[in-house]
């Protein structure tokens, strides 16, 4: 296979203009195949990027991007003086930290345990079960938690009452929003998250375990000295991706949990952009908020990648 | 490999078995609770609280939610969107992925960069909304499909899969007089069924679960997918939503068992496809996951 690919690669020194033209003509059907997809990316991904310029305008829908008045950095200045902006900034950051601290290690631990199983059927059964929630929508996940957590007739509160404690209003409290949020994330995603780690573990040479055992390593030390180092680079890549996602905490998920009572801890960038922009019609201002968010996300992923490379890892790009 | 049979090692195994069984139970119990609750009366739910198996069977909840055609309409909408959306996405995605998988294509690096960049940076909600509005998709089923035609991850996974097929295939097909379309539809696609099945499942799940796009782009409640209906029944009706976006207030908030039945109705279609495709997707998810 590899020598075939060498054959078909064009020789570099003969890359003249006419040869290039020949190749374009020969591949014209391939371009036809790519075009519909390319149009999609241009229209629904790149034109919205161009649309970010309305954050420097006083955008009026009837005037459009070309006709609206330019206002410079006004919306960004307003944003940095808006106390609500700093609340959502903090909320977004806290949810991100919860994700890194409480969610991120769970799939790794779960994968380490699954990897220790010798009975194939048991391993497969557990895997099939823990993957399922990933396929449920956030509406379903949040709905299931609502019927279980509600104060009238919810099983959790019934149990709390049965043991003689006071019922807790999980769904409308500022104290419980974050724990409920992260438990839902773990429940839905942890099983699915093991796939990639398990694949990395499957590639480890069994001789390494053999050697570790001869050196007297017990099972725990084998995990510590063989399995974990072997999946180190996968962990780092996924961590970078997660950091890049810092501001993408799942609009749907948070939006579904958000209510008037928990807003002060639950409002994040996306939900704020939605309410301020689409529901209150402040197009330019909320585009500025979204722009800030996208920009910070890009910077963070670049920084994380740079750090990973500095520590001798491959990084994601 | 010699098994480690020491007591410490067996204890270690025992510990792992116990923990993993617990994890599986924690995953399953909410479903079982909701399923059991949907088949019983609210009275029994109130009396026993923790129901894993109903003693009094009742279809009242299902009869109630199917008494109007709201849920039926939602299910029909979701099925249409899922079916049409998956086919449309697969068609456009696999064509583009195949084109980009061919190494002799000029400009493919540039195009790949453009694709990957959309995963790192985006115009965000409002500019995207304005584009969708500008192209006239508001209040059309297509608003839930066309703006989501290609998922960049899925595209990359498929491209990597096509790229790993032996190149000799194409060479020999070309010698036999096959053009690129012929090669793709008659040779590459049939050979790629595991990858196609996996990515189709991913698209189908996304379309079945579509919710936010409907909130953003559909004012016409007749076109709402089942996920929004579910939200109205469980979350909005309970008074726990941030906004009650124009849903007529039900005279009585639905009972626990009605909410549970609604959850089951919205979940079952996805659970039905799961066992069939399950064996593919673990492998499929890895096809292109690490090396983006």
mmCIF file of N, CA and C in Angstrom, chain A residues 5 8 20 23 27 29-31 33-34 37 40 43-46 48-49 52 54 113 116-119 122 126 128-129 131-133 135-137 139-140 146-147 153 155 171-172 187 192 199 210 213 219 223 251-252 255-256 258-259 263 274 277-279 283 286-287 294 301, chain B residues 1-3 9 12-13 16-17 19-21 26-28 31 33 50 95-96 98 104-106 114 117-118 120-123 125-131 146-147 149-150 167 179-181 184 205 209 211-212 215-216 227 231 235 240 242-243 256 263 267 271 274 278 281 286:
data_model
loop_
_atom_site.group_PDB
_atom_site.id
_atom_site.type_symbol
_atom_site.label_atom_id
_atom_site.label_comp_id
_atom_site.label_asym_id
_atom_site.label_seq_id
_atom_site.Cartn_x
_atom_site.Cartn_y
_atom_site.Cartn_z
ATOM 1 N N UNK A 5 1.313 4.411 -2.942
ATOM 2 C CA UNK A 5 1.096 5.842 -2.725
ATOM 3 C C UNK A 5 2.300 6.643 -3.219
ATOM 4 N N UNK A 8 1.829 7.052 -7.020
ATOM 5 C CA UNK A 8 0.818 7.968 -7.510
ATOM 6 C C UNK A 8 1.111 9.428 -7.156
ATOM 7 N N UNK A 20 -0.353 21.086 -13.933
ATOM 8 C CA UNK A 20 -1.289 21.396 -12.884
ATOM 9 C C UNK A 20 -2.694 21.494 -13.471
ATOM 10 N N UNK A 23 -4.051 18.190 -14.184
ATOM 11 C CA UNK A 23 -4.504 17.490 -12.985
ATOM 12 C C UNK A 23 -5.860 18.026 -12.527
ATOM 13 N N UNK A 27 -9.257 15.838 -12.289
ATOM 14 C CA UNK A 27 -9.960 15.677 -11.018
ATOM 15 C C UNK A 27 -11.253 16.487 -10.943
ATOM 16 N N UNK A 29 -14.286 15.949 -11.461
ATOM 17 C CA UNK A 29 -15.422 15.334 -10.775
ATOM 18 C C UNK A 29 -15.244 15.377 -9.257
ATOM 19 N N UNK A 30 -13.990 15.265 -8.815
ATOM 20 C CA UNK A 30 -13.750 15.339 -7.373
ATOM 21 C C UNK A 30 -14.146 16.721 -6.839
ATOM 22 N N UNK A 31 -13.832 17.758 -7.633
ATOM 23 C CA UNK A 31 -14.227 19.098 -7.193
ATOM 24 C C UNK A 31 -15.747 19.227 -7.155
ATOM 25 N N UNK A 33 -17.705 16.942 -6.389
ATOM 26 C CA UNK A 33 -18.143 16.258 -5.162
ATOM 27 C C UNK A 33 -17.944 17.141 -3.927
ATOM 28 N N UNK A 34 -16.899 17.942 -3.960
ATOM 29 C CA UNK A 34 -16.571 18.748 -2.779
ATOM 30 C C UNK A 34 -17.445 19.993 -2.681
ATOM 31 N N UNK A 37 -20.477 20.571 -0.129
ATOM 32 C CA UNK A 37 -19.995 20.687 1.242
ATOM 33 C C UNK A 37 -19.292 22.011 1.473
ATOM 34 N N UNK A 40 -21.682 24.717 1.943
ATOM 35 C CA UNK A 40 -22.207 24.676 3.308
ATOM 36 C C UNK A 40 -21.286 25.412 4.278
ATOM 37 N N UNK A 43 -21.335 29.255 3.618
ATOM 38 C CA UNK A 43 -22.576 29.954 3.973
ATOM 39 C C UNK A 43 -22.840 29.914 5.481
ATOM 40 N N UNK A 44 -22.711 28.726 6.100
ATOM 41 C CA UNK A 44 -23.156 28.622 7.487
ATOM 42 C C UNK A 44 -22.036 28.728 8.515
ATOM 43 N N UNK A 45 -20.780 28.789 8.074
ATOM 44 C CA UNK A 45 -19.684 28.948 9.028
ATOM 45 C C UNK A 45 -18.892 30.234 8.774
ATOM 46 N N UNK A 46 -18.556 30.478 7.489
ATOM 47 C CA UNK A 46 -17.691 31.632 7.233
ATOM 48 C C UNK A 46 -18.463 32.940 7.090
ATOM 49 N N UNK A 48 -21.187 33.717 8.787
ATOM 50 C CA UNK A 48 -21.386 34.191 10.171
ATOM 51 C C UNK A 48 -20.116 34.804 10.782
ATOM 52 N N UNK A 49 -18.941 34.292 10.414
ATOM 53 C CA UNK A 49 -17.713 34.910 10.944
ATOM 54 C C UNK A 49 -17.609 36.346 10.434
ATOM 55 N N UNK A 52 -19.676 38.819 12.248
ATOM 56 C CA UNK A 52 -19.221 39.348 13.551
ATOM 57 C C UNK A 52 -19.013 40.852 13.516
ATOM 58 N N UNK A 54 -20.962 43.024 12.873
ATOM 59 C CA UNK A 54 -22.086 43.801 13.409
ATOM 60 C C UNK A 54 -21.875 44.145 14.883
ATOM 61 N N UNK A 113 -10.438 0.815 35.037
ATOM 62 C CA UNK A 113 -11.093 -0.337 35.662
ATOM 63 C C UNK A 113 -11.563 -1.328 34.608
ATOM 64 N N UNK A 116 -8.958 -3.595 33.302
ATOM 65 C CA UNK A 116 -8.461 -4.660 34.177
ATOM 66 C C UNK A 116 -9.310 -5.922 34.086
ATOM 67 N N UNK A 117 -10.485 -5.813 33.451
ATOM 68 C CA UNK A 117 -11.389 -6.959 33.425
ATOM 69 C C UNK A 117 -10.873 -8.028 32.476
ATOM 70 N N UNK A 118 -10.893 -9.291 32.937
ATOM 71 C CA UNK A 118 -10.454 -10.377 32.076
ATOM 72 C C UNK A 118 -11.646 -11.061 31.417
ATOM 73 N N UNK A 119 -12.825 -10.962 32.015
ATOM 74 C CA UNK A 119 -13.992 -11.622 31.418
ATOM 75 C C UNK A 119 -14.587 -10.718 30.343
ATOM 76 N N UNK A 122 -18.359 -9.715 30.428
ATOM 77 C CA UNK A 122 -18.704 -8.770 31.489
ATOM 78 C C UNK A 122 -18.297 -7.361 31.076
ATOM 79 N N UNK A 126 -20.929 -4.189 30.554
ATOM 80 C CA UNK A 126 -20.809 -2.909 31.251
ATOM 81 C C UNK A 126 -20.665 -1.769 30.246
ATOM 82 N N UNK A 128 -21.683 -1.600 27.105
ATOM 83 C CA UNK A 128 -22.944 -1.322 26.413
ATOM 84 C C UNK A 128 -23.874 -0.496 27.286
ATOM 85 N N UNK A 129 -23.864 -0.778 28.573
ATOM 86 C CA UNK A 129 -24.761 -0.041 29.472
ATOM 87 C C UNK A 129 -24.299 1.405 29.648
ATOM 88 N N UNK A 131 -22.561 3.291 27.781
ATOM 89 C CA UNK A 131 -22.619 4.153 26.589
ATOM 90 C C UNK A 131 -24.001 4.779 26.391
ATOM 91 N N UNK A 132 -25.039 4.079 26.819
ATOM 92 C CA UNK A 132 -26.406 4.478 26.456
ATOM 93 C C UNK A 132 -26.724 5.965 26.699
ATOM 94 N N UNK A 133 -26.436 6.503 27.886
ATOM 95 C CA UNK A 133 -26.894 7.878 28.131
ATOM 96 C C UNK A 133 -26.361 8.897 27.134
ATOM 97 N N UNK A 135 -26.485 8.837 24.132
ATOM 98 C CA UNK A 135 -27.406 8.970 22.998
ATOM 99 C C UNK A 135 -28.702 9.669 23.363
ATOM 100 N N UNK A 136 -28.870 9.978 24.621
ATOM 101 C CA UNK A 136 -30.058 10.725 25.048
ATOM 102 C C UNK A 136 -29.812 12.207 24.844
ATOM 103 N N UNK A 137 -30.852 12.922 24.453
ATOM 104 C CA UNK A 137 -30.702 14.375 24.328
ATOM 105 C C UNK A 137 -30.621 14.982 25.729
ATOM 106 N N UNK A 139 -32.511 17.238 26.696
ATOM 107 C CA UNK A 139 -33.895 17.371 27.167
ATOM 108 C C UNK A 139 -34.288 16.127 27.958
ATOM 109 N N UNK A 140 -33.922 14.960 27.431
ATOM 110 C CA UNK A 140 -34.285 13.722 28.119
ATOM 111 C C UNK A 140 -33.541 13.619 29.453
ATOM 112 N N UNK A 146 -35.401 15.921 36.459
ATOM 113 C CA UNK A 146 -36.493 16.717 37.032
ATOM 114 C C UNK A 146 -37.530 15.836 37.716
ATOM 115 N N UNK A 147 -37.953 14.757 37.049
ATOM 116 C CA UNK A 147 -38.973 13.938 37.702
ATOM 117 C C UNK A 147 -38.405 13.246 38.942
ATOM 118 N N UNK A 153 -43.289 14.412 44.901
ATOM 119 C CA UNK A 153 -43.323 13.098 44.289
ATOM 120 C C UNK A 153 -42.026 12.642 43.658
ATOM 121 N N UNK A 155 -38.500 10.975 43.568
ATOM 122 C CA UNK A 155 -37.974 9.878 44.366
ATOM 123 C C UNK A 155 -36.868 10.308 45.338
ATOM 124 N N UNK A 171 -33.938 22.084 42.136
ATOM 125 C CA UNK A 171 -34.039 22.673 40.805
ATOM 126 C C UNK A 171 -34.139 24.183 40.812
ATOM 127 N N UNK A 172 -34.410 24.776 41.956
ATOM 128 C CA UNK A 172 -34.546 26.222 41.981
ATOM 129 C C UNK A 172 -33.595 26.836 42.988
ATOM 130 N N UNK A 187 -23.035 11.603 34.304
ATOM 131 C CA UNK A 187 -23.937 10.491 33.994
ATOM 132 C C UNK A 187 -24.053 10.283 32.495
ATOM 133 N N UNK A 192 -19.218 7.052 27.615
ATOM 134 C CA UNK A 192 -18.797 7.287 26.233
ATOM 135 C C UNK A 192 -17.342 7.746 26.187
ATOM 136 N N UNK A 199 -9.125 2.370 23.751
ATOM 137 C CA UNK A 199 -8.406 2.072 22.509
ATOM 138 C C UNK A 199 -6.910 2.263 22.704
ATOM 139 N N UNK A 210 4.225 -7.881 31.751
ATOM 140 C CA UNK A 210 5.035 -9.034 32.128
ATOM 141 C C UNK A 210 6.299 -8.559 32.857
ATOM 142 N N UNK A 213 5.698 -7.104 36.199
ATOM 143 C CA UNK A 213 5.372 -8.107 37.209
ATOM 144 C C UNK A 213 6.648 -8.802 37.699
ATOM 145 N N UNK A 219 -0.749 -5.163 40.985
ATOM 146 C CA UNK A 219 -1.682 -4.681 39.955
ATOM 147 C C UNK A 219 -1.768 -3.161 39.935
ATOM 148 N N UNK A 223 -0.704 -0.492 36.860
ATOM 149 C CA UNK A 223 -1.527 0.577 36.276
ATOM 150 C C UNK A 223 -0.750 1.884 36.314
ATOM 151 N N UNK A 251 -24.866 24.874 25.617
ATOM 152 C CA UNK A 251 -25.960 25.821 25.666
ATOM 153 C C UNK A 251 -27.253 25.108 26.071
ATOM 154 N N UNK A 252 -27.565 24.026 25.349
ATOM 155 C CA UNK A 252 -28.830 23.330 25.603
ATOM 156 C C UNK A 252 -28.950 22.903 27.050
ATOM 157 N N UNK A 255 -29.301 25.882 29.374
ATOM 158 C CA UNK A 255 -30.559 26.571 29.088
ATOM 159 C C UNK A 255 -31.738 25.824 29.705
ATOM 160 N N UNK A 256 -31.679 24.484 29.645
ATOM 161 C CA UNK A 256 -32.774 23.681 30.185
ATOM 162 C C UNK A 256 -32.835 23.749 31.708
ATOM 163 N N UNK A 258 -31.840 26.373 33.469
ATOM 164 C CA UNK A 258 -31.907 27.761 33.899
ATOM 165 C C UNK A 258 -33.330 28.163 34.273
ATOM 166 N N UNK A 259 -33.472 28.825 35.419
ATOM 167 C CA UNK A 259 -34.764 29.438 35.741
ATOM 168 C C UNK A 259 -34.524 30.710 36.552
ATOM 169 N N UNK A 263 -30.669 31.874 38.265
ATOM 170 C CA UNK A 263 -30.027 32.617 37.184
ATOM 171 C C UNK A 263 -28.671 33.173 37.593
ATOM 172 N N UNK A 274 -28.330 34.432 23.947
ATOM 173 C CA UNK A 274 -29.669 34.089 23.465
ATOM 174 C C UNK A 274 -30.722 35.055 24.021
ATOM 175 N N UNK A 277 -29.819 38.769 22.964
ATOM 176 C CA UNK A 277 -29.835 38.961 21.521
ATOM 177 C C UNK A 277 -31.182 38.678 20.906
ATOM 178 N N UNK A 278 -31.587 37.419 20.964
ATOM 179 C CA UNK A 278 -32.778 37.061 20.206
ATOM 180 C C UNK A 278 -34.060 37.438 20.915
ATOM 181 N N UNK A 279 -34.069 37.360 22.233
ATOM 182 C CA UNK A 279 -35.334 37.646 22.910
ATOM 183 C C UNK A 279 -35.519 39.130 23.182
ATOM 184 N N UNK A 283 -29.089 42.863 19.001
ATOM 185 C CA UNK A 283 -28.258 42.044 18.122
ATOM 186 C C UNK A 283 -26.770 42.357 18.262
ATOM 187 N N UNK A 286 -25.150 41.564 21.853
ATOM 188 C CA UNK A 286 -24.956 40.151 22.170
ATOM 189 C C UNK A 286 -23.998 39.486 21.181
ATOM 190 N N UNK A 287 -23.900 40.043 19.963
ATOM 191 C CA UNK A 287 -22.868 39.519 19.060
ATOM 192 C C UNK A 287 -21.484 39.823 19.617
ATOM 193 N N UNK A 294 -15.909 33.535 21.626
ATOM 194 C CA UNK A 294 -15.208 32.752 20.603
ATOM 195 C C UNK A 294 -13.725 33.072 20.596
ATOM 196 N N UNK A 301 -7.233 27.609 23.381
ATOM 197 C CA UNK A 301 -6.823 26.358 22.746
ATOM 198 C C UNK A 301 -5.403 26.496 22.195
ATOM 199 N N UNK B 1 0.279 -15.402 28.949
ATOM 200 C CA UNK B 1 0.416 -14.494 30.097
ATOM 201 C C UNK B 1 -0.001 -15.230 31.368
ATOM 202 N N UNK B 2 0.857 -15.205 32.346
ATOM 203 C CA UNK B 2 0.553 -15.879 33.613
ATOM 204 C C UNK B 2 -0.369 -14.986 34.434
ATOM 205 N N UNK B 3 -1.464 -15.578 34.924
ATOM 206 C CA UNK B 3 -2.378 -14.789 35.735
ATOM 207 C C UNK B 3 -1.798 -14.560 37.127
ATOM 208 N N UNK B 9 -4.356 -9.433 44.541
ATOM 209 C CA UNK B 9 -4.826 -9.237 43.175
ATOM 210 C C UNK B 9 -6.299 -9.593 43.037
ATOM 211 N N UNK B 12 -8.376 -6.913 44.519
ATOM 212 C CA UNK B 12 -8.370 -5.820 43.569
ATOM 213 C C UNK B 12 -9.449 -6.049 42.499
ATOM 214 N N UNK B 13 -9.474 -7.285 41.957
ATOM 215 C CA UNK B 13 -10.506 -7.628 40.970
ATOM 216 C C UNK B 13 -11.900 -7.473 41.559
ATOM 217 N N UNK B 16 -12.996 -3.955 41.724
ATOM 218 C CA UNK B 16 -13.363 -3.409 40.410
ATOM 219 C C UNK B 16 -14.735 -3.902 39.977
ATOM 220 N N UNK B 17 -15.004 -5.208 40.191
ATOM 221 C CA UNK B 17 -16.311 -5.735 39.828
ATOM 222 C C UNK B 17 -17.416 -5.007 40.566
ATOM 223 N N UNK B 19 -17.424 -2.006 41.949
ATOM 224 C CA UNK B 19 -17.571 -0.614 41.515
ATOM 225 C C UNK B 19 -18.260 -0.538 40.159
ATOM 226 N N UNK B 20 -17.836 -1.389 39.216
ATOM 227 C CA UNK B 20 -18.411 -1.310 37.869
ATOM 228 C C UNK B 20 -19.880 -1.725 37.858
ATOM 229 N N UNK B 21 -20.234 -2.701 38.679
ATOM 230 C CA UNK B 21 -21.653 -3.075 38.751
ATOM 231 C C UNK B 21 -22.459 -1.901 39.305
ATOM 232 N N UNK B 26 -26.206 2.625 38.519
ATOM 233 C CA UNK B 26 -26.492 4.060 38.554
ATOM 234 C C UNK B 26 -26.924 4.550 37.166
ATOM 235 N N UNK B 27 -26.345 3.955 36.135
ATOM 236 C CA UNK B 27 -26.741 4.338 34.781
ATOM 237 C C UNK B 27 -28.164 3.889 34.477
ATOM 238 N N UNK B 28 -28.500 2.674 34.893
ATOM 239 C CA UNK B 28 -29.780 2.088 34.487
ATOM 240 C C UNK B 28 -30.971 2.493 35.357
ATOM 241 N N UNK B 31 -33.597 5.081 34.289
ATOM 242 C CA UNK B 31 -34.473 4.620 33.211
ATOM 243 C C UNK B 31 -35.555 3.702 33.737
ATOM 244 N N UNK B 33 -36.699 3.352 36.685
ATOM 245 C CA UNK B 33 -37.632 4.093 37.527
ATOM 246 C C UNK B 33 -38.657 4.827 36.662
ATOM 247 N N UNK B 50 -40.452 4.837 45.582
ATOM 248 C CA UNK B 50 -39.437 4.183 44.776
ATOM 249 C C UNK B 50 -40.015 2.970 44.067
ATOM 250 N N UNK B 95 -19.646 12.613 0.113
ATOM 251 C CA UNK B 95 -19.067 13.115 -1.137
ATOM 252 C C UNK B 95 -17.853 13.986 -0.855
ATOM 253 N N UNK B 96 -18.009 14.930 0.078
ATOM 254 C CA UNK B 96 -16.912 15.845 0.363
ATOM 255 C C UNK B 96 -15.738 15.078 0.978
ATOM 256 N N UNK B 98 -14.944 12.018 0.523
ATOM 257 C CA UNK B 98 -14.232 11.233 -0.485
ATOM 258 C C UNK B 98 -13.328 12.127 -1.328
ATOM 259 N N UNK B 104 -4.230 13.228 -4.670
ATOM 260 C CA UNK B 104 -3.764 13.997 -5.833
ATOM 261 C C UNK B 104 -4.614 15.234 -6.092
ATOM 262 N N UNK B 105 -5.444 15.619 -5.099
ATOM 263 C CA UNK B 105 -6.332 16.762 -5.304
ATOM 264 C C UNK B 105 -5.644 18.058 -4.878
ATOM 265 N N UNK B 106 -5.513 18.987 -5.816
ATOM 266 C CA UNK B 106 -4.901 20.266 -5.449
ATOM 267 C C UNK B 106 -5.821 21.032 -4.516
ATOM 268 N N UNK B 114 -9.672 25.011 6.307
ATOM 269 C CA UNK B 114 -10.919 25.772 6.462
ATOM 270 C C UNK B 114 -11.926 25.007 7.314
ATOM 271 N N UNK B 117 -10.681 24.862 11.013
ATOM 272 C CA UNK B 117 -10.783 26.168 11.666
ATOM 273 C C UNK B 117 -12.192 26.424 12.208
ATOM 274 N N UNK B 118 -13.211 25.896 11.517
ATOM 275 C CA UNK B 118 -14.579 26.096 12.026
ATOM 276 C C UNK B 118 -14.804 25.379 13.358
ATOM 277 N N UNK B 120 -12.551 25.524 15.717
ATOM 278 C CA UNK B 120 -11.859 26.316 16.728
ATOM 279 C C UNK B 120 -12.512 27.677 16.940
ATOM 280 N N UNK B 121 -13.167 28.181 15.921
ATOM 281 C CA UNK B 121 -13.691 29.530 15.998
ATOM 282 C C UNK B 121 -15.018 29.573 15.255
ATOM 283 N N UNK B 122 -15.975 30.334 15.793
ATOM 284 C CA UNK B 122 -17.245 30.418 15.086
ATOM 285 C C UNK B 122 -17.838 31.808 15.220
ATOM 286 N N UNK B 123 -18.714 32.114 14.289
ATOM 287 C CA UNK B 123 -19.358 33.425 14.309
ATOM 288 C C UNK B 123 -20.343 33.572 15.455
ATOM 289 N N UNK B 125 -23.934 32.624 17.796
ATOM 290 C CA UNK B 125 -25.380 32.449 17.662
ATOM 291 C C UNK B 125 -26.049 33.494 16.775
ATOM 292 N N UNK B 126 -25.827 34.761 17.079
ATOM 293 C CA UNK B 126 -26.593 35.812 16.398
ATOM 294 C C UNK B 126 -26.235 35.894 14.906
ATOM 295 N N UNK B 127 -24.944 35.983 14.535
ATOM 296 C CA UNK B 127 -24.646 36.027 13.100
ATOM 297 C C UNK B 127 -25.164 34.799 12.355
ATOM 298 N N UNK B 128 -25.094 33.610 12.990
ATOM 299 C CA UNK B 128 -25.618 32.412 12.344
ATOM 300 C C UNK B 128 -27.132 32.517 12.171
ATOM 301 N N UNK B 129 -27.783 32.992 13.215
ATOM 302 C CA UNK B 129 -29.234 33.184 13.142
ATOM 303 C C UNK B 129 -29.595 34.105 11.977
ATOM 304 N N UNK B 130 -28.821 35.192 11.834
ATOM 305 C CA UNK B 130 -29.120 36.149 10.769
ATOM 306 C C UNK B 130 -28.953 35.517 9.391
ATOM 307 N N UNK B 131 -27.930 34.651 9.238
ATOM 308 C CA UNK B 131 -27.755 33.973 7.955
ATOM 309 C C UNK B 131 -28.936 33.045 7.676
ATOM 310 N N UNK B 146 -30.544 21.972 7.157
ATOM 311 C CA UNK B 146 -29.535 22.581 6.292
ATOM 312 C C UNK B 146 -28.391 23.256 7.078
ATOM 313 N N UNK B 147 -28.674 24.034 8.133
ATOM 314 C CA UNK B 147 -27.543 24.646 8.849
ATOM 315 C C UNK B 147 -26.668 23.624 9.578
ATOM 316 N N UNK B 149 -25.866 20.540 8.046
ATOM 317 C CA UNK B 149 -25.578 19.532 7.017
ATOM 318 C C UNK B 149 -24.342 18.706 7.337
ATOM 319 N N UNK B 150 -23.233 19.401 7.660
ATOM 320 C CA UNK B 150 -21.988 18.673 7.898
ATOM 321 C C UNK B 150 -21.501 18.927 9.310
ATOM 322 N N UNK B 167 -5.160 2.195 -2.302
ATOM 323 C CA UNK B 167 -5.262 3.071 -3.466
ATOM 324 C C UNK B 167 -5.367 2.305 -4.770
ATOM 325 N N UNK B 179 -15.383 6.463 -13.923
ATOM 326 C CA UNK B 179 -15.016 7.818 -13.503
ATOM 327 C C UNK B 179 -15.110 7.949 -11.981
ATOM 328 N N UNK B 180 -14.777 9.131 -11.456
ATOM 329 C CA UNK B 180 -14.695 9.278 -9.996
ATOM 330 C C UNK B 180 -16.028 9.004 -9.300
ATOM 331 N N UNK B 181 -17.135 9.404 -9.941
ATOM 332 C CA UNK B 181 -18.439 9.123 -9.334
ATOM 333 C C UNK B 181 -18.674 7.624 -9.252
ATOM 334 N N UNK B 184 -16.656 6.069 -6.572
ATOM 335 C CA UNK B 184 -17.187 6.348 -5.240
ATOM 336 C C UNK B 184 -18.420 5.511 -4.936
ATOM 337 N N UNK B 205 -28.794 10.342 15.559
ATOM 338 C CA UNK B 205 -28.976 10.699 16.961
ATOM 339 C C UNK B 205 -29.074 12.219 17.112
ATOM 340 N N UNK B 209 -32.369 14.167 18.401
ATOM 341 C CA UNK B 209 -32.267 14.970 19.617
ATOM 342 C C UNK B 209 -32.369 16.465 19.365
ATOM 343 N N UNK B 211 -33.113 20.126 19.271
ATOM 344 C CA UNK B 211 -33.957 20.853 20.202
ATOM 345 C C UNK B 211 -33.727 22.349 20.074
ATOM 346 N N UNK B 212 -32.480 22.771 20.287
ATOM 347 C CA UNK B 212 -32.197 24.189 20.267
ATOM 348 C C UNK B 212 -32.514 24.847 18.920
ATOM 349 N N UNK B 215 -36.023 25.729 18.832
ATOM 350 C CA UNK B 215 -36.336 26.898 19.662
ATOM 351 C C UNK B 215 -35.965 28.178 18.906
ATOM 352 N N UNK B 216 -34.811 28.126 18.225
ATOM 353 C CA UNK B 216 -34.319 29.324 17.557
ATOM 354 C C UNK B 216 -35.098 29.643 16.289
ATOM 355 N N UNK B 227 -38.680 16.607 21.024
ATOM 356 C CA UNK B 227 -37.882 17.075 22.167
ATOM 357 C C UNK B 227 -38.479 18.343 22.786
ATOM 358 N N UNK B 231 -40.002 18.906 26.532
ATOM 359 C CA UNK B 231 -39.620 20.004 27.427
ATOM 360 C C UNK B 231 -40.863 20.729 27.941
ATOM 361 N N UNK B 235 -40.684 20.341 31.770
ATOM 362 C CA UNK B 235 -39.963 21.448 32.386
ATOM 363 C C UNK B 235 -40.800 22.718 32.456
ATOM 364 N N UNK B 240 -40.485 25.501 35.745
ATOM 365 C CA UNK B 240 -39.054 25.568 36.027
ATOM 366 C C UNK B 240 -38.238 26.042 34.841
ATOM 367 N N UNK B 242 -36.934 29.104 32.181
ATOM 368 C CA UNK B 242 -36.635 30.528 32.238
ATOM 369 C C UNK B 242 -37.654 31.329 31.460
ATOM 370 N N UNK B 243 -38.120 30.765 30.361
ATOM 371 C CA UNK B 243 -39.143 31.469 29.597
ATOM 372 C C UNK B 243 -40.202 30.478 29.185
ATOM 373 N N UNK B 256 -46.798 13.160 37.629
ATOM 374 C CA UNK B 256 -45.493 12.494 37.492
ATOM 375 C C UNK B 256 -45.531 11.395 36.436
ATOM 376 N N UNK B 263 -41.304 11.083 28.674
ATOM 377 C CA UNK B 263 -39.862 10.803 28.559
ATOM 378 C C UNK B 263 -39.647 9.499 27.798
ATOM 379 N N UNK B 267 -37.713 8.743 24.179
ATOM 380 C CA UNK B 267 -36.446 8.012 24.293
ATOM 381 C C UNK B 267 -36.443 6.709 23.487
ATOM 382 N N UNK B 271 -33.462 4.219 21.593
ATOM 383 C CA UNK B 271 -33.054 2.957 22.210
ATOM 384 C C UNK B 271 -33.271 1.779 21.271
ATOM 385 N N UNK B 274 -30.201 1.587 18.875
ATOM 386 C CA UNK B 274 -28.934 1.372 19.584
ATOM 387 C C UNK B 274 -28.368 -0.040 19.456
ATOM 388 N N UNK B 278 -24.773 -0.727 17.687
ATOM 389 C CA UNK B 278 -23.842 -0.632 18.796
ATOM 390 C C UNK B 278 -22.488 -1.233 18.489
ATOM 391 N N UNK B 281 -20.238 1.337 16.409
ATOM 392 C CA UNK B 281 -19.805 2.698 16.667
ATOM 393 C C UNK B 281 -18.587 2.833 17.561
ATOM 394 N N UNK B 286 -13.535 5.679 16.695
ATOM 395 C CA UNK B 286 -12.087 5.793 16.772
ATOM 396 C C UNK B 286 -11.433 6.030 15.429
#
